[in-house]
Structure formats: C-alpha cells, structure tokens
C-alpha positions in Angstrom: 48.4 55.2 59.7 51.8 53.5 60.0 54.6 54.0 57.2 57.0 51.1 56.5 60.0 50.6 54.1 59.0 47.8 52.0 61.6 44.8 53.0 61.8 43.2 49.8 63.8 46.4 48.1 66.2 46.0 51.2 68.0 49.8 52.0 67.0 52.5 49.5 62.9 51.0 48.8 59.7 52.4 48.5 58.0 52.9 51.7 54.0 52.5 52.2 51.4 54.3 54.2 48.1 53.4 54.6 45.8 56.2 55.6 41.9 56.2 56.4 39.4 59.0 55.3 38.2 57.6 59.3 38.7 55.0 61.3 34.4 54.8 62.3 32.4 53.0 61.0 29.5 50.4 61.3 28.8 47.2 59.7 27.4 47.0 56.0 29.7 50.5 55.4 32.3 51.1 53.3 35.9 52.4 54.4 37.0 54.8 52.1 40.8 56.0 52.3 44.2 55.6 50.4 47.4 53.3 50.0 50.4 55.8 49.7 53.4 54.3 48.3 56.8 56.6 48.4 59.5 55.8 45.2 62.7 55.0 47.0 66.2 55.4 45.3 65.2 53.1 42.2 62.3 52.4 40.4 60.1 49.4 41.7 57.5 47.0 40.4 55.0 45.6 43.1 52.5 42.7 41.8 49.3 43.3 44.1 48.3 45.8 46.5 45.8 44.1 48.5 44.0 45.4 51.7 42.0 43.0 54.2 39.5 43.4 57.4 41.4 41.2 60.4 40.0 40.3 64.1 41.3 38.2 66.6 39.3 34.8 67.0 39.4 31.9 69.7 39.2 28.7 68.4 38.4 25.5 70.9 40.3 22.7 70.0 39.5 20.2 72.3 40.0 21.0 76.0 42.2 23.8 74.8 41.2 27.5 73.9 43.9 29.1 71.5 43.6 32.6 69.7 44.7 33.6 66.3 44.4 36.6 64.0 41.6 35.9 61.4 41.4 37.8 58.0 37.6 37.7 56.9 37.6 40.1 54.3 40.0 40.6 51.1 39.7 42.5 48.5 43.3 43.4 45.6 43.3 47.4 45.0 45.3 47.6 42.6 47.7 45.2 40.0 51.0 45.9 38.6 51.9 49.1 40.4 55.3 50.5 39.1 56.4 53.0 41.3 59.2 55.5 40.0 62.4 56.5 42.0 61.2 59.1 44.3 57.7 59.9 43.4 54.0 59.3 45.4 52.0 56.5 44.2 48.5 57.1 45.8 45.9 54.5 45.4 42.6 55.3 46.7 40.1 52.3 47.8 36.5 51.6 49.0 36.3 48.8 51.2 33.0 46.9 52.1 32.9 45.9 55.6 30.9 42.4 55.9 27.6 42.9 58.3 28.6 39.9 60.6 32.1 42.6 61.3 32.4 42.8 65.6 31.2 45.7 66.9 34.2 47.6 68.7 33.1 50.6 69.9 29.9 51.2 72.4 29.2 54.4 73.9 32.0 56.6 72.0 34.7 54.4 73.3 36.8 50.7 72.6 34.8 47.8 73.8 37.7 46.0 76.1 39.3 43.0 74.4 37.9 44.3 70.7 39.8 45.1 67.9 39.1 44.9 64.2 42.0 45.9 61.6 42.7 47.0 57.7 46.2 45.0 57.1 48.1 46.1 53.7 49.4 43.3 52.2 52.0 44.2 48.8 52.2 41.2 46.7 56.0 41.4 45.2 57.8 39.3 42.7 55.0 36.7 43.8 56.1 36.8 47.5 53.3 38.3 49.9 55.2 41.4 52.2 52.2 42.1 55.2 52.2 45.0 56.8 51.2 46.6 59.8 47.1 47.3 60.7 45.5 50.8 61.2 42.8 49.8 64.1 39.1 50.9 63.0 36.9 51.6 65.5 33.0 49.8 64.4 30.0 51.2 66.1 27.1 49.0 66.1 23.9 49.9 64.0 20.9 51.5 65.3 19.1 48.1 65.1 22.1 46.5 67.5 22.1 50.4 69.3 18.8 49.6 70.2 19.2 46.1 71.9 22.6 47.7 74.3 21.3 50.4 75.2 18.4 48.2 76.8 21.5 46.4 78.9 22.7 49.5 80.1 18.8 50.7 81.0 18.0 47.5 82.8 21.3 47.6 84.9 23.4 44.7 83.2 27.3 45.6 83.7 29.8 44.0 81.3 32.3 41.3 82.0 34.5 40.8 78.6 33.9 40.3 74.6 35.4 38.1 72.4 35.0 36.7 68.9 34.3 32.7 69.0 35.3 30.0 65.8 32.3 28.4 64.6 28.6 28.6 63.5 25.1 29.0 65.2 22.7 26.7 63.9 20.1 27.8 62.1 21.3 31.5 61.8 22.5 32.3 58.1 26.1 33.3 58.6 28.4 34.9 56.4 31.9 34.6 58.0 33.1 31.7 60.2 33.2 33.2 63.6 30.4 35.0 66.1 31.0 37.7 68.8 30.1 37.2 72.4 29.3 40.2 74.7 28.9 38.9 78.2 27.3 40.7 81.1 27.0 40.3 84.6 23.3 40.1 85.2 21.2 42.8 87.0 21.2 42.6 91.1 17.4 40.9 91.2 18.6 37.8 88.7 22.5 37.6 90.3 21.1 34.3 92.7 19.4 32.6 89.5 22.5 33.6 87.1 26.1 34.1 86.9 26.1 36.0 83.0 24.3 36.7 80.1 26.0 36.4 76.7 24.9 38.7 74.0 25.5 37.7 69.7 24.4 39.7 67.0 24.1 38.1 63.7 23.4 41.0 61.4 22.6 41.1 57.6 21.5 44.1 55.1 18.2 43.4 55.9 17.5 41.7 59.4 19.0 41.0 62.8 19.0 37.8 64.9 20.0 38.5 68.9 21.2 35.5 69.9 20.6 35.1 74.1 22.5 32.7 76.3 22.0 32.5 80.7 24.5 30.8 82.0 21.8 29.5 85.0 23.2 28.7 89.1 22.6 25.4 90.4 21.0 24.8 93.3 19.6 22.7 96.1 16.6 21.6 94.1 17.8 21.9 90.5 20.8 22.2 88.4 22.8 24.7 86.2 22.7 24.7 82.8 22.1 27.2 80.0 19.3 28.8 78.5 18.7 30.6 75.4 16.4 33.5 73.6 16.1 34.0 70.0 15.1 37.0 68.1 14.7 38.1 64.7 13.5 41.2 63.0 13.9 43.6 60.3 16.4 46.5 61.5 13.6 48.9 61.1 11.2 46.6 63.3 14.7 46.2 65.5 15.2 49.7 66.2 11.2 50.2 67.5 11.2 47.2 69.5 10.6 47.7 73.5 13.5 45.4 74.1 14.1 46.1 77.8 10.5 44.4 78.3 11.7 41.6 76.0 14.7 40.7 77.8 13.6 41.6 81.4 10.7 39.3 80.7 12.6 36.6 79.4 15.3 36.3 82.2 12.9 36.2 85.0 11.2 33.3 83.2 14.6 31.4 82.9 15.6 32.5 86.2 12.4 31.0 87.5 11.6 28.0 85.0 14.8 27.8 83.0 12.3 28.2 79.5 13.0 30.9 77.1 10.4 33.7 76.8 8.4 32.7 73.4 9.1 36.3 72.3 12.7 34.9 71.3 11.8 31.8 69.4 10.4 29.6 72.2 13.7 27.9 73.0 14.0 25.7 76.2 16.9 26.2 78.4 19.6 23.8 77.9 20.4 23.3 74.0 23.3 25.5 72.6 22.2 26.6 69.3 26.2 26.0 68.2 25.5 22.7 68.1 22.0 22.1 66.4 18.4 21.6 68.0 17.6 24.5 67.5 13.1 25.3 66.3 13.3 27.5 63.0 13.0 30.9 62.3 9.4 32.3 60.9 9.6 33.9 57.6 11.8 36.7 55.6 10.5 39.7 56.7 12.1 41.4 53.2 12.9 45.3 54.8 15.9 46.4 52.8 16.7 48.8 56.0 20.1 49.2 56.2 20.9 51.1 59.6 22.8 53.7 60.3 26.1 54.8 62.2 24.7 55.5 65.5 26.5 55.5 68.8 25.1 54.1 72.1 23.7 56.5 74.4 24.8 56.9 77.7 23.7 53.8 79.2 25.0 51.6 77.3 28.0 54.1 77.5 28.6 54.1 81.2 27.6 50.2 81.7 30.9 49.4 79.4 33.0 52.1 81.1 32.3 51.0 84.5 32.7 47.5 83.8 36.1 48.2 81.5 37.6 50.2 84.7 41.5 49.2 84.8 41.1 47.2 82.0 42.2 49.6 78.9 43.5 52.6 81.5 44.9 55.2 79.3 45.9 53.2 76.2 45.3 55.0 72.9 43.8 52.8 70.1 46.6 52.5 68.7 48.2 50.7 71.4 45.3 48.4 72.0 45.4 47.4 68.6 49.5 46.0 69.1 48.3 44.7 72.3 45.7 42.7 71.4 47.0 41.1 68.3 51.1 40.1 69.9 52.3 36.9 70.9 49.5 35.1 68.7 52.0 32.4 68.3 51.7 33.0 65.2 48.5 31.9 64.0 47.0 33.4 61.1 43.9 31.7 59.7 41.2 33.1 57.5 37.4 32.8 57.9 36.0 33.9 53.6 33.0 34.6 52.7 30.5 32.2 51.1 
C-alpha cells in the first residue's frame, strides 16, 4: 500500500493508494482490492486507471545477461474518473492472475531473488503517470506443492530462482518468460551433478515439470545437461509419488546421463528452449484448478536454510524496492496470446 500525489496536478493534486484485500495468492486466482484516489485542492479528470502484474526477467542477449522489469498482465479499471476537490474516489477491482505467474512464496516465506508486483498506472491527459508496486506474495498450487515438497523430502537444498526470457519447446506457454528454481543436489548425486533446475509450466487444467541436471565431467565422459519431462492433470499432480519419480530419474542421469521415461523419455543433452524436444501424450481434459496451499515443512526449511543471509531481516516490502532498482531502466512487456 503506498500513497503518492499524482505529479501531473503539480502541488495541491489528488493523491492515490492502492490497497489489497491480501497480498497471497496462487496462480489462476484473482486479486481482489481497491484503487483509492484522494480530491486534492481542485477538481481533476484522470483518463485511465489501469493496474498490471510486473516481475523481474533476465534476458540473454548474446554473451551478455541483462534484467528488466516485465509487465505480463494488464487490465484498465476504470475510464474517465473525475475526481472532485477533496473527496475519496474508491474503485474496487478483480484482477486475474495468469497461471504461468512465479511462484514467490514456499514454505510461508519469500523465495530469495522473487518478487511479483501490482503497479498502478493513471492514464492523464493521454500521458501514462506509473506508480509504485504493492509486492504480492504467490504460493504455488497444491499440484506444484506437491512436486517441492518432494525436494525438500529427498534432501535437495536451494541455490537461487529467477525468471528467464524465452520459450520451452513444445510446452504451451502463455507469457514470454519461464521461472527457474535451482537446487544443489542431494549428498549421494553431488559427484555426478553440480544442480538441478526446476520449471513449472502451469495451466487451468494441467502441469508440465520441466527437469534440467547440470551433469560433472569426468575422466571418462563429459558434462553436459540432461532433462525430465512431466505432465499431468493437477489432480493426478497432487497424488503422484514424485520423490520416487525424481530420485529415480537422477540416479539414471547420474549413471547414464538418459532421462527416466517417467518424464517423457528425453536423452540428456538437448535443451528443450531450443527444440528437439519428443511430444507430449494426449490432453488429459481435468478442469482441476488447485488450491492455495502452502509448502509443508520441508520444502519450508530446505528454502530457509539455503536463503540464510540472503534476505536477513528485510520486510517484503523492502525486498520488493530491492529487487526491482537500478534496472537501468528497462521496462519491457511479455502479453498474453
């Protein structure tokens, strides 16, 4: 919730405030809340109020790795808002939060180097006045709940999270971008591989998980990566054994480099980013649509433990101006299709 005067009115303007019925929520959700606008000392007319879901995004670009902040949701509240000298304007809105949305909360707390925002943007005398963000904090569905907590049993610790520019092949994608959870591997697979990348592709009625192993060279054989594929209806998702799944399929690529067939019977050393990918088996039509459901405590503790000293005592809030300053800038936007 931050309260601005609105520049474009200069000294004496309306003012606006932003504020969410709560800042949880999951993918596929709607964010319900209101935009307050405050009369100043003279009546004002403002064109648009429009409100939009923003994440931070890395974008390769050659041999160089920038970041920018992404808009990949929009949606105008309200047109032609006169606001009278000294009154409340409050404008209430339901905002749909795309399925593919990061997931930046695991285990009841901020997944380090996460952050997904509502910006309010006032459209006035055809001129575009941004505001500030108020951080939301998304919890994964129980179908993604599932697949984490299954890290956190089989002893994986994270290493970092990001959202990366560009498309998977052969995954149906909504936005532009994908998230990457990375984990250190458990202690019996650290000599085979350095990390294990996590993506969840999510839509209202299936999940794809979305595997990479960054494999060790050695004497005898080279690095290289390997990858898993998965998909399932989030009902299917959620009763899945997937410890077993992904145990099984690291210790084959840790021994062979092959994928375990369970995931789609990819061969280690194809990046499904850049095509070769075999296809996916048929729609498996389960309109299931999850639920907001927090990690348990494995999952919990894996994050915390591998997060130590990284957010400290920072409130969201903070987090939030941290992660999105000094962008140089950049301000791009990934629609919809």
């Amino acid at each position: 919730m931050f309260k601005r005067m609105l520049s474009a009115f200069g000294v004496g303007g309306p003012s606006v405030d932003t504020v969410l019925d709560s800042p949880h929520a999951a993918p596929g959700q709607v964010i319900t809340g209101q935009v307050r606008i405050q009369g100043g000392t003279a009546d004002a007319e403002i064109g648009q109020v429009v409100l939009s879901l923003v994440t931070r995004v890395e974008v390769e670009h050659g041999d160089h790795e920038y970041g920018g902040v992404s808009e990949f949701f929009r949606m105008i509240v309200q047109q032609g808002v006169r606001v009278p000298a000294g009154q409340l304007i409050a404008i209430p809105f339901q905002l749909p939060m795309p399925w593919e949305t990061p997931i930046t909360a695991v285990g009841g707390g901020q997944l380090p180097g996460m952050t997904v925002g509502v910006r309010t943007e006032l459209v006035i005398a055809g001129a575009p006045d941004k505001g500030d963000l108020d951080p939301v904090l998304v919890h994964p569905l129980a179908s993604q709940d599932a697949v984490l907590n299954a890290f956190g049993q089989l002893g994986f610790s994270f290493r970092s999270a990001d959202v990366e520019a560009g498309r998977l092949h052969g995954v149906p994608q909504e936005l532009g971008f994908y998230q990457e959870i990375e984990f250190f591997p458990p202690a019996q697979f650290a000599g085979a591989v350095s990390q294990v990348e996590l993506t969840f592709v999510a839509n209202p009625h299936e999940l794809y998980v979305i595997l990479e192993a960054d494999k060790r060279g050695g004497m005898f054989s080279s690095g290289g990566d390997a990858f898993g594929h998965f998909r399932a209806s989030h009902q299917e998702a959620q009763g899945t054994d997937w410890a077993s799944a992904i145990n099984g399929w690291l210790a084959q690529v840790a021994q062979r480099g092959h994928a375990n067939p369970a995931f789609g019977g990819g061969h280690g050393g194809y990046n499904p980013a850049f095509g070769g990918q075999p296809g996916y088996g048929g729609h498996h039509g389960h309109d299931h649509h999850g639920g907001h459901h927090r990690s348990g405590p494995g999952i919990g503790g894996m994050v915390a433990a591998g997060a130590a000293g990284v957010v400290g005592g920072m409130v969201l809030g903070e987090v939030m101006e941290e992660v999105f300053e000094d962008d140089g800038g950049d301000d791009f936007a990934f629609g919809e299709e």
